Coordinates of C-alpha atoms and ligand atoms in Angstrom, one line a residue:
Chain D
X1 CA -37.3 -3.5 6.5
X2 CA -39.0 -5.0 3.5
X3 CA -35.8 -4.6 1.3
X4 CA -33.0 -7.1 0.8
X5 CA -30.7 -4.2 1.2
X6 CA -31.8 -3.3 4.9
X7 CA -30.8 -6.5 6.2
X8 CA -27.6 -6.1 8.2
X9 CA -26.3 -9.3 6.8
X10 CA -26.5 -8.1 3.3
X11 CA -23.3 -7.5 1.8
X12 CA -24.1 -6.8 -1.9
X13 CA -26.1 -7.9 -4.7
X14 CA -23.4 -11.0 -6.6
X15 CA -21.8 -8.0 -8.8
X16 CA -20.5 -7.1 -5.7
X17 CA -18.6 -9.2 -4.1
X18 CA -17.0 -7.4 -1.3
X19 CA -18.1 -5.2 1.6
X20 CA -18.7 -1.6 1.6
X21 CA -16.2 0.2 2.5
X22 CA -15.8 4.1 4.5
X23 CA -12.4 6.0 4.5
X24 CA -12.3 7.8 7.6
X25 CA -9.6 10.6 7.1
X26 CA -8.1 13.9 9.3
X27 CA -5.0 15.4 10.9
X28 CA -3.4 13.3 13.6
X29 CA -4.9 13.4 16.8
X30 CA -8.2 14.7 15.7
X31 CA -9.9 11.2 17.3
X32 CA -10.3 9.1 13.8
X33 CA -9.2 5.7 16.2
X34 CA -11.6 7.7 18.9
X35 CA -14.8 7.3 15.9
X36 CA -13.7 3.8 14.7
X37 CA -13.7 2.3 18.6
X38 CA -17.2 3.9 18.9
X39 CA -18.8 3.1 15.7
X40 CA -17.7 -0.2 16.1
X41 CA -18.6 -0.5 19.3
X42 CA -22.0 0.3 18.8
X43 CA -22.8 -1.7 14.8
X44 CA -21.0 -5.0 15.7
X45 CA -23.8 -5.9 16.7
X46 CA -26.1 -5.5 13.8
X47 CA -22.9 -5.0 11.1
X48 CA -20.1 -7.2 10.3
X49 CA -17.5 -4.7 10.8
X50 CA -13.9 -5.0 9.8
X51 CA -11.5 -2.3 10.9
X52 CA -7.7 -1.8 8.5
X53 CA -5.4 1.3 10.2
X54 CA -3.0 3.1 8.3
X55 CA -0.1 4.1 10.9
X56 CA 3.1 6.1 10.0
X57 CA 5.2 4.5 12.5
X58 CA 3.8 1.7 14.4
X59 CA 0.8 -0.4 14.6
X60 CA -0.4 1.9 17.5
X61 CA -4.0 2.2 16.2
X62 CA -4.5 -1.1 15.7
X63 CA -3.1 -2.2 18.8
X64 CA -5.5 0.3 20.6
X65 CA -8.2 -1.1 19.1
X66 CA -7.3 -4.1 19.6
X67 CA -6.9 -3.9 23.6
X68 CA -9.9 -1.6 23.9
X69 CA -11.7 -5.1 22.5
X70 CA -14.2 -3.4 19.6
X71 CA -14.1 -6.1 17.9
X72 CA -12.4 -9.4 17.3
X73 CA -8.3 -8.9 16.9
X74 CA -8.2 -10.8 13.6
X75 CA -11.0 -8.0 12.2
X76 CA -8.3 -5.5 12.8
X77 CA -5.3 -4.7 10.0
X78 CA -2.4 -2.8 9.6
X79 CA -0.9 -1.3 6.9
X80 CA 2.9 0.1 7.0
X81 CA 3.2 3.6 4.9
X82 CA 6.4 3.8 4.2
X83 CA 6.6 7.7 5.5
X84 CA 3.6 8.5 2.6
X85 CA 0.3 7.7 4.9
X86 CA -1.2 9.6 2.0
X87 CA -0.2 8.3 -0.9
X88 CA -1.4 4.7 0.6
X89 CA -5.0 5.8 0.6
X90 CA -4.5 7.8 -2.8
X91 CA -2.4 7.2 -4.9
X92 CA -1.1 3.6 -5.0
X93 CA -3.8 2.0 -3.0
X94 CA -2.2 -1.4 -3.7
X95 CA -1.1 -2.0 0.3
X96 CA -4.8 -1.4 1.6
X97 CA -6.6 -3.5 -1.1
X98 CA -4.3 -6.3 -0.1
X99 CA -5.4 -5.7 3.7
X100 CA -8.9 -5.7 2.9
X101 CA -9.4 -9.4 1.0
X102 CA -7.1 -10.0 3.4
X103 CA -9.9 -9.3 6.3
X104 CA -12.8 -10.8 3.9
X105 CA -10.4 -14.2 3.5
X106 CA -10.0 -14.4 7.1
X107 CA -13.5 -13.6 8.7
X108 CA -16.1 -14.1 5.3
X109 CA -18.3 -11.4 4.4
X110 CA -18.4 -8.5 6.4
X111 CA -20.6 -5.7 5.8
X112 CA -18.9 -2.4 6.8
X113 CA -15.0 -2.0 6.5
X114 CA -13.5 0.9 7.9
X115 CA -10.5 2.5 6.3
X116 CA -8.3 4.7 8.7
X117 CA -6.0 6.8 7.5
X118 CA -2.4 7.7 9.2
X119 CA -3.0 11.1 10.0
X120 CA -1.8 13.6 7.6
X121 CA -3.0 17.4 6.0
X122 CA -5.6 18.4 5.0
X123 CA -5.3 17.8 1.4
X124 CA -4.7 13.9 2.3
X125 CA -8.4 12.4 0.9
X126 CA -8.9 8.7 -0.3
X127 CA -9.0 7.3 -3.9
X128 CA -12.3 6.1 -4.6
X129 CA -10.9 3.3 -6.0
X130 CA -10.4 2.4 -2.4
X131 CA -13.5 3.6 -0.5
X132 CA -17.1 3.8 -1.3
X133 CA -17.5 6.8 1.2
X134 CA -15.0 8.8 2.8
X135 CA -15.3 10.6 6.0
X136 CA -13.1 13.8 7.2
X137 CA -12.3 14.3 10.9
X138 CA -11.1 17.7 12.2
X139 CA -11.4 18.6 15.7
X140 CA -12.2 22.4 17.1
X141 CA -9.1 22.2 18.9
X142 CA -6.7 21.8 16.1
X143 CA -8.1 25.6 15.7
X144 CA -11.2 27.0 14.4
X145 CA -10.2 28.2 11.1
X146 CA -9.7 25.1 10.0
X147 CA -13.1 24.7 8.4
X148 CA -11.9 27.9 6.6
X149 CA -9.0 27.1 4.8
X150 CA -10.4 24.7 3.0
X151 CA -8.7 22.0 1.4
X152 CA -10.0 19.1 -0.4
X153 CA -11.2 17.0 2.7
X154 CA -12.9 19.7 4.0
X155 CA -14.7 20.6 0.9
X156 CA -14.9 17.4 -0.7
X157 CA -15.6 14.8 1.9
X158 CA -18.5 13.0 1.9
X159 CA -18.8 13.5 5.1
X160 CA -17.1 15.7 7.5
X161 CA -17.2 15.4 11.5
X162 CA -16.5 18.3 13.4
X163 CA -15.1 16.5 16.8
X164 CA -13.9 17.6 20.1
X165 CA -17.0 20.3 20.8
X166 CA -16.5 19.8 24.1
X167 CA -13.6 21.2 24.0
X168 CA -14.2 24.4 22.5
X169 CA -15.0 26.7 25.9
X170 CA -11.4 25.7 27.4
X171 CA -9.7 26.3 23.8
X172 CA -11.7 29.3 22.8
X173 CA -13.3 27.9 19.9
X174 CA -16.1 29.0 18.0
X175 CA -17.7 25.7 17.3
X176 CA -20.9 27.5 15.3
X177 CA -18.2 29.5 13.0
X178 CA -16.3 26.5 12.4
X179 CA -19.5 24.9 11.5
X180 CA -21.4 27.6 9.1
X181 CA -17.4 27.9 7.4
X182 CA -17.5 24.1 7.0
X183 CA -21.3 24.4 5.5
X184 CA -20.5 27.5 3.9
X185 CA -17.0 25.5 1.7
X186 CA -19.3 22.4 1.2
X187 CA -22.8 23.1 0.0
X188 CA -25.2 20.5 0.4
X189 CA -22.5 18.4 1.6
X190 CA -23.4 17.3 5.7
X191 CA -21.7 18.3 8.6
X192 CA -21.9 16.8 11.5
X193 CA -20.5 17.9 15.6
X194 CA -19.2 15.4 17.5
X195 CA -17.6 15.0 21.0
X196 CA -16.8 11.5 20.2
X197 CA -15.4 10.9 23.9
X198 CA -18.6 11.2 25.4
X199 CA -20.6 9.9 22.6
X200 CA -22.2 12.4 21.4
X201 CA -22.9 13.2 18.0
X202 CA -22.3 9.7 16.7
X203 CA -25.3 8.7 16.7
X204 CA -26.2 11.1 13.5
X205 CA -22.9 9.6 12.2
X206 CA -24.4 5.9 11.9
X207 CA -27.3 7.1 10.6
X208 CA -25.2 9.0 7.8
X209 CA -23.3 5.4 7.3
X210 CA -26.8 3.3 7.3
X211 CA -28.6 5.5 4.6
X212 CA -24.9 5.8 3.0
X213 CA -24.8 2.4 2.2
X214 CA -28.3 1.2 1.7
X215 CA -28.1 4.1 -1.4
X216 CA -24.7 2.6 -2.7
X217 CA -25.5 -0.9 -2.5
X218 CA -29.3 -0.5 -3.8
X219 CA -27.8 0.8 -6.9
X220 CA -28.1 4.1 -8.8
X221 CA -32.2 3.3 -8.9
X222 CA -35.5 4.0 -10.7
Chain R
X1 CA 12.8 2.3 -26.4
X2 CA 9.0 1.2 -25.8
X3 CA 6.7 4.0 -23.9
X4 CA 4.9 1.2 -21.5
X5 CA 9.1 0.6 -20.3
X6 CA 8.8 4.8 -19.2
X7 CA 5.4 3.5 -17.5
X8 CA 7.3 0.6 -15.5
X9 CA 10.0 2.7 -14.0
X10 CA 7.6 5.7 -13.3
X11 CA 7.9 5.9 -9.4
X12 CA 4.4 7.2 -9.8
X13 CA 3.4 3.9 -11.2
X14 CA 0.8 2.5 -8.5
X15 CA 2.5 -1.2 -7.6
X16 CA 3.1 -0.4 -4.3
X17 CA 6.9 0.4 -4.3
X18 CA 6.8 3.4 -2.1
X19 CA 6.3 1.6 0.7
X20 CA 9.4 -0.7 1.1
X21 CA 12.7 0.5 1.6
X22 CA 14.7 -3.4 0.7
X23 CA 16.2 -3.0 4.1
X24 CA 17.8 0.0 4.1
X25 CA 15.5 1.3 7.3
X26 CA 17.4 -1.2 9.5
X27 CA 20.7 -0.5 7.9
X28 CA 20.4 3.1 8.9
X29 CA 19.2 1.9 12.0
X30 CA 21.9 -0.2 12.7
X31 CA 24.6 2.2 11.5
X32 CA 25.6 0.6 8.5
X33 CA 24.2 3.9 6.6
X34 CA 24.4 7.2 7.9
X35 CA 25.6 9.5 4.7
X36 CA 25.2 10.0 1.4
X37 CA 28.7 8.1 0.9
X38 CA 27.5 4.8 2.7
X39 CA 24.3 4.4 0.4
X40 CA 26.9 5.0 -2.3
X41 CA 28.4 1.9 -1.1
X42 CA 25.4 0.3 -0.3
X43 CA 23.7 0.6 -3.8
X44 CA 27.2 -0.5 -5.2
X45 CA 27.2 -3.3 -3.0
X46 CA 23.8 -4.5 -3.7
X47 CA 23.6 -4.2 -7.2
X48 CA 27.0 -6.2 -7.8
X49 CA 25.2 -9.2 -6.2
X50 CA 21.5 -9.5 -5.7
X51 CA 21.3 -6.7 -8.7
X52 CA 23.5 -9.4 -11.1
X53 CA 20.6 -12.3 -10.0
X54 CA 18.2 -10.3 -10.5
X55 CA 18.7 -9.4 -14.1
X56 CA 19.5 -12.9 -14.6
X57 CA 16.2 -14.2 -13.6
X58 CA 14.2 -11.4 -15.2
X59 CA 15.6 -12.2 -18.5
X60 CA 15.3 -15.7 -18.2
X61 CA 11.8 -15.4 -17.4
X62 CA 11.2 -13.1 -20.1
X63 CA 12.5 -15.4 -22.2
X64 CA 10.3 -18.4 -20.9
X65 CA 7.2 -16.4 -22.2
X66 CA 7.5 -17.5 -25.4
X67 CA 7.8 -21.3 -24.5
X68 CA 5.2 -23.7 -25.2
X69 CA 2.5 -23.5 -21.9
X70 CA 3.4 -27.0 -20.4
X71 CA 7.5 -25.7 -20.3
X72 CA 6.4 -22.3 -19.0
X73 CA 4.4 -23.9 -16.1
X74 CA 7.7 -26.0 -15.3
X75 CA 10.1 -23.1 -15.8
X76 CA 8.9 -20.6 -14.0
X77 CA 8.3 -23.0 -11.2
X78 CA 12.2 -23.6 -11.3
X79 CA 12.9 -19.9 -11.6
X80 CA 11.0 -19.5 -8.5
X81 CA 12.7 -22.1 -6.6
X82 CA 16.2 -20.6 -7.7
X83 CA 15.4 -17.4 -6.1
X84 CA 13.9 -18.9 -2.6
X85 CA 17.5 -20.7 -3.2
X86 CA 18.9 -17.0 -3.6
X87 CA 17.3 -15.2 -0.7
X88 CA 18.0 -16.8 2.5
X89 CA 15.6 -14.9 5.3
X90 CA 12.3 -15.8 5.3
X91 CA 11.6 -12.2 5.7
X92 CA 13.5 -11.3 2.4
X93 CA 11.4 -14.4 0.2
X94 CA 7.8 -12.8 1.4
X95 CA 8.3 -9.4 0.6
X96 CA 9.5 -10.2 -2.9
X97 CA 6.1 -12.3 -3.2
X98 CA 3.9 -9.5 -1.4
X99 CA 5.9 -6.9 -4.1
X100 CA 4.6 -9.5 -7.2
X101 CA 1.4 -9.4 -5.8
X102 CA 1.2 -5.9 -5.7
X103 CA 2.6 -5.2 -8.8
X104 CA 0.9 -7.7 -10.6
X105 CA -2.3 -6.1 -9.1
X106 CA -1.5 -2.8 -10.5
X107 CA 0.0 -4.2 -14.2
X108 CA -3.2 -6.3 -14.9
X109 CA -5.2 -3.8 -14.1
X110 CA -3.1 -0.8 -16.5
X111 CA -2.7 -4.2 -19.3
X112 CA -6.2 -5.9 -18.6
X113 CA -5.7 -7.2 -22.0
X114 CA -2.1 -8.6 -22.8
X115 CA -1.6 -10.0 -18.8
X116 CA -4.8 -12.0 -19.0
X117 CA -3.5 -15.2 -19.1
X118 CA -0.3 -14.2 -17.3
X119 CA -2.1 -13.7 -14.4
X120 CA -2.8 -17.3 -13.2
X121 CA 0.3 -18.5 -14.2
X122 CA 2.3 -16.0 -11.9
X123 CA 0.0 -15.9 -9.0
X124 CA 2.0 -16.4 -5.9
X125 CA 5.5 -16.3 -7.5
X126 CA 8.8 -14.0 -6.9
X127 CA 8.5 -10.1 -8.3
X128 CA 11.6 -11.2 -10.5
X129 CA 10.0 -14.1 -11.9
X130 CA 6.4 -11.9 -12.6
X131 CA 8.6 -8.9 -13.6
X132 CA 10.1 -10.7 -16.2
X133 CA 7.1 -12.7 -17.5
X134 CA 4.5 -10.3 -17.3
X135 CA 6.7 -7.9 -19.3
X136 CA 7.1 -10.1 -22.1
X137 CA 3.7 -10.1 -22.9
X138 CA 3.6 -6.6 -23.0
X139 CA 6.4 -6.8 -26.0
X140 CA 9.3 -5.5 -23.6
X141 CA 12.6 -6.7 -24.6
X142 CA 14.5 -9.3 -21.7
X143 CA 17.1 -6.7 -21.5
X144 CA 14.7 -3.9 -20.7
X145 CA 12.7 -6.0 -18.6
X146 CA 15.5 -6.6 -16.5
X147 CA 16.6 -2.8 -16.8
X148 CA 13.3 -2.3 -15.0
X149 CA 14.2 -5.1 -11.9
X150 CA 17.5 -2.9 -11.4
X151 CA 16.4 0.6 -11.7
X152 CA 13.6 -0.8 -8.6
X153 CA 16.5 -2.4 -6.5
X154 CA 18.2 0.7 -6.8
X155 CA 16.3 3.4 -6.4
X156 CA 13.9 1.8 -3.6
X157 CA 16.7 1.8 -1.0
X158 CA 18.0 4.7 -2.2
X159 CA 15.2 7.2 -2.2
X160 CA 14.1 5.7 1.2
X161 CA 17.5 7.0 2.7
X162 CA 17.3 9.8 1.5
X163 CA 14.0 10.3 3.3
X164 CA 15.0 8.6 6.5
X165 CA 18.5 11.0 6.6
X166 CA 17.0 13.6 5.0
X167 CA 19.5 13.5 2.3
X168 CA 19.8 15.9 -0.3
X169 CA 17.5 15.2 -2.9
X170 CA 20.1 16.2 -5.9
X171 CA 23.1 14.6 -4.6
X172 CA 20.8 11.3 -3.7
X173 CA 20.3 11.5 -7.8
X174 CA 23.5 12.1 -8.9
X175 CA 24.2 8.7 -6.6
X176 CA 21.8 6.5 -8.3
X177 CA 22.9 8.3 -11.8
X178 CA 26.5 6.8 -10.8
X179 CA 25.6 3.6 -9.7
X180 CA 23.6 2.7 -12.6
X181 CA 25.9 3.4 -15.0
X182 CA 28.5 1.9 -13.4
X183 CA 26.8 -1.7 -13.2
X184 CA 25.7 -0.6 -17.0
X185 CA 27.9 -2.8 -18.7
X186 CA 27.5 -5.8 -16.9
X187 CA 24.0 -5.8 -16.3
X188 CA 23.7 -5.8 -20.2
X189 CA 26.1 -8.8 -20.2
X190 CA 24.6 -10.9 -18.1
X191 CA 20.6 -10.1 -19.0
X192 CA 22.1 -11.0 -22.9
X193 CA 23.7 -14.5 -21.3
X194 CA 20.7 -15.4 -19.3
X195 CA 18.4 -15.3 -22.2
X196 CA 20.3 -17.8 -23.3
X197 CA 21.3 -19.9 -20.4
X198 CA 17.4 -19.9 -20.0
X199 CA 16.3 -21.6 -23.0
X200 CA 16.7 -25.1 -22.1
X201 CA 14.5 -23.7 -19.4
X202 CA 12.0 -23.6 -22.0
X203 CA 12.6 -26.5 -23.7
X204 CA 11.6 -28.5 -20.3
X205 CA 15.2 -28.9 -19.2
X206 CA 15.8 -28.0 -15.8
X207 CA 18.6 -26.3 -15.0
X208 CA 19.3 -23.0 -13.0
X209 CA 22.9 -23.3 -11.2
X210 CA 23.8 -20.8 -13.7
X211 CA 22.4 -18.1 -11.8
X212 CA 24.5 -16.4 -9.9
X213 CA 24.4 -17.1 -5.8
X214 CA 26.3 -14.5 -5.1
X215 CA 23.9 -12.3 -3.1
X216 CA 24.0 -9.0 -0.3
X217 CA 23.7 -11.0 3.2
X218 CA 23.7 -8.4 5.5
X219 CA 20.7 -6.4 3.4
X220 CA 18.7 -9.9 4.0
X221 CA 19.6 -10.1 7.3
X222 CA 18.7 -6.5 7.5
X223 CA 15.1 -7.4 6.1
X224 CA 15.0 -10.1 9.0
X225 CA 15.7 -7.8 12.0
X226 CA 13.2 -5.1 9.9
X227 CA 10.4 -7.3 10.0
X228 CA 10.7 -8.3 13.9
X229 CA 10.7 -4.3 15.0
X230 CA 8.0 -2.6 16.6
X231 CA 8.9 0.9 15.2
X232 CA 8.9 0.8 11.4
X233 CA 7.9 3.4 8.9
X234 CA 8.6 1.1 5.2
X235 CA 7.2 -2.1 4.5
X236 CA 10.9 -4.0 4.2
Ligands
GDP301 N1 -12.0 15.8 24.9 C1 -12.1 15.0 23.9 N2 -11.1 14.2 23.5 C2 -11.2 13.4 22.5 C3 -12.4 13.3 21.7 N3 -12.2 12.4 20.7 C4 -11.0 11.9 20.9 N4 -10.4 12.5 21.9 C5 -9.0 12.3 22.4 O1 -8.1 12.8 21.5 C6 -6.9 12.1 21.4 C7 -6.6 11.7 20.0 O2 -7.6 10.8 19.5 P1 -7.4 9.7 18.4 O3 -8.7 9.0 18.2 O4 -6.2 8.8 18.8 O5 -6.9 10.6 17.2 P2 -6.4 10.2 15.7 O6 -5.0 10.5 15.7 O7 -7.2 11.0 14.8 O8 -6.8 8.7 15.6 C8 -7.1 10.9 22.3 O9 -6.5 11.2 23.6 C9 -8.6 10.8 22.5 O10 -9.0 10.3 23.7 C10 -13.5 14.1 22.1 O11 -14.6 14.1 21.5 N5 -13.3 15.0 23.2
MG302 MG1 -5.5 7.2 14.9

């Protein structure tokens, strides 16, 4: 803890003005709002965390957060899609760049933003002209070959969550298969299971975002 | 024609304009619009009032571009007063700001160059007035420029009903085809006249009764009652 950059206060060297931020994308109802409550739940504390939804219809997620109390209602934002959650987080990113200075200008520096994205196919991944990480969310019950078809945030994710395990014995999913297809379509890329509702798993997902972020902001590095 | 024009109108062009629909969510909602021969109507109706003001205060601002800095300050300070004038819900008046804002974000950063000194100037004002302005600098004639404000005003409301009533795509098209070139005429007229109406503008005279007040109500009211639902898929 020698570092500047392991302080949980630090927000960037002055060529950096703004916090880090973490995409967290996925098909609807594969518990992204489920990963933000918990990860905020459990880094407010050490993180200044900011948290901007991207619902198709309403303001559901951010009202969820919101009563579930993570985290402080005005570090919560919404962003309306217009029917095209994915080209907000993609392709004209314009929308969620306004909502996060608009977070910085009303609670100062925070250290972690998270990004989440209206839930959408699996070819919806963020512009990294929006996030500095990106994380995928499928669940085992939204069926096991989903790891195997593939698709951009499958492959390319930075990181992809495999949520839900607890589900698999009632659903007949086979969580290992989905998770050597996932390893098998990304490499060195990590995987990690998750069965967010009872916590588990999310500690290795912090971990992922501490190390994550220390790398980015420490710069590329001798 | 200039290629950064082709660059403007591109619906692919990241300002944001996906995401707002200029009312036409709550006019479906509220009946107003339920086939492809309402938006007809609609885009008819909007463009032969707000679409006539519009091209007026593009041009004009286009034209103030090339006024010496102190009478640009001034002028686009009245231009932007005109249009609060023009749009009466306060609903209507921010998302034409949050659409500048947006816009600008995405122009300065495709024209780092030519909107450098644009940019503080038009921080905070109306999409018409930044439209207009910022264009210039990027050598687009007024009359383009304000080609660009219509083909938006358009085609936002009409490609978001044909996503919310599933329209077909081709006819929706051959609608906004029609309606442009019906307005064609005029909207050459009047972007030709406001250039210069404007100049006094840029000579430190105020001055801006001369743009038309004739506007589409009902759409603003629309934006109102938009903005106060729960259940919303656009941004306006
Ligand atoms: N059994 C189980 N349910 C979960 C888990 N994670 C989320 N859920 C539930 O799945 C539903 C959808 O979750 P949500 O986070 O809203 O999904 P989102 O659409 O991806 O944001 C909710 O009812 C959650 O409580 C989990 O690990 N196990
Ligand atoms: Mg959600």
């Amino acid at each position: 803890m020698s570092r500047l950059t392991d302080s949980p206060q630090y927000c960037g060297p002055a060529d950096r003005d703004r916090a880090w931020r973490v995409g967290i994308g996925g098909p609807v109802g594969s518990g992204k709002t489920a990963l933000v409550a918990s990860l905020c739940e459990r880094m407010k504390a050490t993180f200044p965390i900011g948290v901007v939804t991207n619902d198709i219809f309403t303001t559901e997620d951010a009202d969820t957060l919101r009563r579930m109390g993570v985290l402080d209602p005005d570090r919560i934002v919404a962003v309306r899609t217009g029917c095209c959650p994915h080209t907000a987080i993609r392709d004209d990113i314009g929308a969620n760049l306004d909502a996060v200075e608009q977070l910085e200008r009303a609670v100062g520096p925070v250290g972690v933003i998270l990004i989440e994205s209206g839930g959408d196919n699996l070819t919806a991944t963020f512009s990294y002209g929006l996030v500095d990480r990106q994380i995928f969310v499928l669940d085992v019950a939204g069926g096991d070959d989903v790891a195997r078809k593939g698709g951009p945030g499958v492959t390319r994710s930075d990181l992809l969550v495999v949520n839900k395990v607890d589900l698999a014995p009632l659903v007949g999913a086979d969580v290992d298969r989905m998770l050597s297809d996932a390893k098998a379509a990304r490499g060195t890329l990590p995987v990690i299971p998750t069965a967010v509702r009872h916590g588990q798993g999310i500690d290795r997902v912090i971990g992922w975002l501490v190390d994550e972020r220390r790398r980015t902001l420490a710069g590329p590095g001798p | 024609m200039q290629p950064v024009v082709m660059l403007l109108c591109d619906g692919r062009f990241p300002s944001g304009s996906y995401a707002y629909s200029a009312g036409m969510e709550h006019s479906v909602s509220w009946g107003d619009v339920a086939d492809i021969a309402t938006v007809r109507e609609h885009l008819a109706g909007r463009l032969s009032t707000t679409g006539i003001m519009a091209a007026q205060v593009v041009a004009a601002a286009s034209k103030l571009a090339a006024a010496p800095a102190p009478q640009r300050a001034a002028g686009l300070d009245a231009l932007d007063t005109a249009v609060d004038a023009r749009l009466a819900p306060a609903a209507a008046r921010d998302t034409s700001r949050e659409q500048a804002r947006r816009w600008l974000r995405a122009a300065s950063a495709t024209w780092p160059e030519a909107l450098r000194t644009a940019g503080d100037l038009l921080a905070g004002r109306h999409f018409w007035v930044v439209l207009g302005f910022a264009t210039a600098a990027l050598g687009i004639e007024p009359q383009d420029a304000a080609w660009a404000a219509i083909y938006d005003l358009a085609s936002t409301p009409l490609w978001a009903a044909s996503r919310l009533l599933g329209l077909d795509p081709f006819e929706s098209a051959h609608v906004l085809a029609g309606a442009l070139a019906h307005i064609a005429v005029e909207i050459h007229a009047v972007a030709r006249e406001a250039v210069l109406a404007a100049e006094p503008l840029g000579n430190g005279i105020a001055g801006t009764e001369w743009i038309s007040s004739i506007v589409a109500p009902l759409s603003d009211l629309a934006a109102q009652a938009h903005l106060e639902r729960e259940e919303r898929l656009f941004a306006s």
